[in-house]
CSV table of C-alpha atoms in Angstrom, one decimal:
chain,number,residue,atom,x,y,z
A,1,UNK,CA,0.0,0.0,0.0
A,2,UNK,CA,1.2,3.7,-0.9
A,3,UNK,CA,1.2,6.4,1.8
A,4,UNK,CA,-1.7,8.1,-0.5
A,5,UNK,CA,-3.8,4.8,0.1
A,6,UNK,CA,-3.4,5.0,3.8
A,7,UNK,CA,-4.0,8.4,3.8
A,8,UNK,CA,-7.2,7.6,1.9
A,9,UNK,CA,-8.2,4.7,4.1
A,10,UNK,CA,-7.4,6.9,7.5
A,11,UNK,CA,-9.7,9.4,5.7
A,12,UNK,CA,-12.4,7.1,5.6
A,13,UNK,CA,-12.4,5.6,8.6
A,14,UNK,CA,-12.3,9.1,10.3
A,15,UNK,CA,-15.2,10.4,8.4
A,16,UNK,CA,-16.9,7.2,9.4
A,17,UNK,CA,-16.3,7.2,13.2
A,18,UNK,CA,-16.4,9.6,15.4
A,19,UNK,CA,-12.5,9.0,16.4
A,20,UNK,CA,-9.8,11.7,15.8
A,21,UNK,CA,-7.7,10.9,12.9
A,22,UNK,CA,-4.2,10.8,14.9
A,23,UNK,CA,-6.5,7.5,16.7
A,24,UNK,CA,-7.1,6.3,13.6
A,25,UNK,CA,-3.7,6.6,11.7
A,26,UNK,CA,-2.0,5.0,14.9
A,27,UNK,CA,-4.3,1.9,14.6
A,28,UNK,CA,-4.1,1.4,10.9
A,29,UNK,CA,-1.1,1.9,10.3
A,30,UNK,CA,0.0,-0.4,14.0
A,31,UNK,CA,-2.4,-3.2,12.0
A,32,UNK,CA,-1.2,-2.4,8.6
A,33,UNK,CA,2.0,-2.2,9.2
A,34,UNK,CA,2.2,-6.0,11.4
A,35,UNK,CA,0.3,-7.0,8.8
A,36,UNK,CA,2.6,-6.6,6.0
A,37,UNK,CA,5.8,-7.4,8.3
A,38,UNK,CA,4.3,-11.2,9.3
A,39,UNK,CA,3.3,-12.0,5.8
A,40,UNK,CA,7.0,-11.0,4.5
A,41,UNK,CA,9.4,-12.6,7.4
A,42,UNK,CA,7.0,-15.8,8.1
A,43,UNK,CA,8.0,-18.9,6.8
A,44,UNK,CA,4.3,-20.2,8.2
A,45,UNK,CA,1.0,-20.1,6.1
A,46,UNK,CA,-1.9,-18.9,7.8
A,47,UNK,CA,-6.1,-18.6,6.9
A,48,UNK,CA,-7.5,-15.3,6.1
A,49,UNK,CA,-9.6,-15.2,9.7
A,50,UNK,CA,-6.8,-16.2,12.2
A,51,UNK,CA,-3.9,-13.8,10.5
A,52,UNK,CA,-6.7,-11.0,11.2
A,53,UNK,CA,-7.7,-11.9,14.4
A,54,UNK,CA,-3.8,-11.7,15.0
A,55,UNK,CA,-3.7,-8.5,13.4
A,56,UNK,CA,-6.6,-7.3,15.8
A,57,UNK,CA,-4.9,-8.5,19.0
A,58,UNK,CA,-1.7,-7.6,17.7
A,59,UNK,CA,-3.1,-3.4,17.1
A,60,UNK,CA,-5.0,-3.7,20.6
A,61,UNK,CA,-1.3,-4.8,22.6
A,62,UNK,CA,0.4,-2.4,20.6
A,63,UNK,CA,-1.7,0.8,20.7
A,64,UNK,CA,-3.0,0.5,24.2
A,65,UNK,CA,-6.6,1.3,22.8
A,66,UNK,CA,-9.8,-0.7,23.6
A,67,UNK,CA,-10.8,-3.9,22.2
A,68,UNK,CA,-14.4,-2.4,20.4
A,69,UNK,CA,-12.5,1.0,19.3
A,70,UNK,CA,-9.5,-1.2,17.5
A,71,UNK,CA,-11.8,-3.7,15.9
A,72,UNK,CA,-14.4,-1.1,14.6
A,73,UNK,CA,-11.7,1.0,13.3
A,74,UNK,CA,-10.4,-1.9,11.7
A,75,UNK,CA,-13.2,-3.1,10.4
A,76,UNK,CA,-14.1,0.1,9.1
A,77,UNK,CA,-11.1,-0.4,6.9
A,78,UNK,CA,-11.7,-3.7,5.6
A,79,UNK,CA,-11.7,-2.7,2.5
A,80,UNK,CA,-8.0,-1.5,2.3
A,81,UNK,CA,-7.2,-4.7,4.4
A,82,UNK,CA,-8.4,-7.2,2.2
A,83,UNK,CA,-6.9,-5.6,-0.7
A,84,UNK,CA,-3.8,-5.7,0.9
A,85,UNK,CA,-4.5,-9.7,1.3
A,86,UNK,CA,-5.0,-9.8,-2.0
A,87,UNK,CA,-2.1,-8.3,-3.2
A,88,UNK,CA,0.8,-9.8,-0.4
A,89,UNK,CA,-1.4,-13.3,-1.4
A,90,UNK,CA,-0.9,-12.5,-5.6
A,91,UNK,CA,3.1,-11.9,-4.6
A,92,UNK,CA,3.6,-14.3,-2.2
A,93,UNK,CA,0.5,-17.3,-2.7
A,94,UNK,CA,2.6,-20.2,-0.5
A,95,UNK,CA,2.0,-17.6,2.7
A,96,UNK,CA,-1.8,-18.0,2.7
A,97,UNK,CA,-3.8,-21.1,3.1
A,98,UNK,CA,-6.5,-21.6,0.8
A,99,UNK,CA,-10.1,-21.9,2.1
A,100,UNK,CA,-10.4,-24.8,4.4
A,101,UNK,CA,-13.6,-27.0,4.6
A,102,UNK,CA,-13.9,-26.1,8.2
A,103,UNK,CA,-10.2,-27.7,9.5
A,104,UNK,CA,-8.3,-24.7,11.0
A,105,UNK,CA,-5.3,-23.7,9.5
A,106,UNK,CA,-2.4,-22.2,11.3
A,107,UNK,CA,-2.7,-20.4,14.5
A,108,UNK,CA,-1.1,-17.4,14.9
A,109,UNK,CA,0.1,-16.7,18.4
C-alpha cells in the first residue's frame, strides 16, 4: 500500500467514526504495518480469519486502545485490508492457506 492509500483509508475511517484521525492513523497503520511485516518474514502459512484476528490482538497490545475502538476502526477499513491480502497473497500465494472445509489452519500466536 502507498502512503496516498493509507492516507485515503485513514480518511475514511475518520469520516466514518467519530475517532480523531491521529486515533485512527496509529491503529491502521499499527495493523497495517504487522500485517505486512508477518506476511514478509513468516515462513508459516496462515487462513485469512486467524492472520486477522492476530492483526486485531496484535493493534490492541500495541496501541494500548480498547478492544471495540481497534476492531471497529479496523473493520471500518476492511476494505484496504483485504486488498492488501490480496495483493501480499498475488506476490507471495505459498503464505496463505486456501479456504479450508472447516479444519483450522495455522494459528497465529
Amino acid at each position: 500500500m502507498t502512503d496516498q492509500e493509507i492516507n485515503r483509508a485513514i480518511q475514511y475511517v475518520t469520516a466514518s467514526t467519530s475517532y480523531g484521525r491521529d486515533m485512527v492513523a496509529e491503529i491502521l497503520k499499527t495493523g497495517l504495518g504487522e500485517l505486512v511485516m508477518l506476511v514478509t518474514q513468516s515462513s508459516r502459512s496462515f487462513e485469512r480469519d486467524a492472520l486477522m484476528e492476530y492483526v486485531s490482538q496484535w493493534t490492541i497490545k500495541r496501541t494500548g486502545q480498547p478492544e471495540p475502538l481497534v476492531r471497529e476502526v479496523l473493520g471500518c477499513a476492511s476494505r484496504w485490508l483485504d486488498d492488501m491480502y490480496e495483493e501480499v497473497a498475488k506476490r507471495q500465494p505459498n503464505v496463505f492457506d486456501p479456504p479450508s472445509n472447516g479444519k483450522g489452519g495455522s494459528a497465529v500466536a
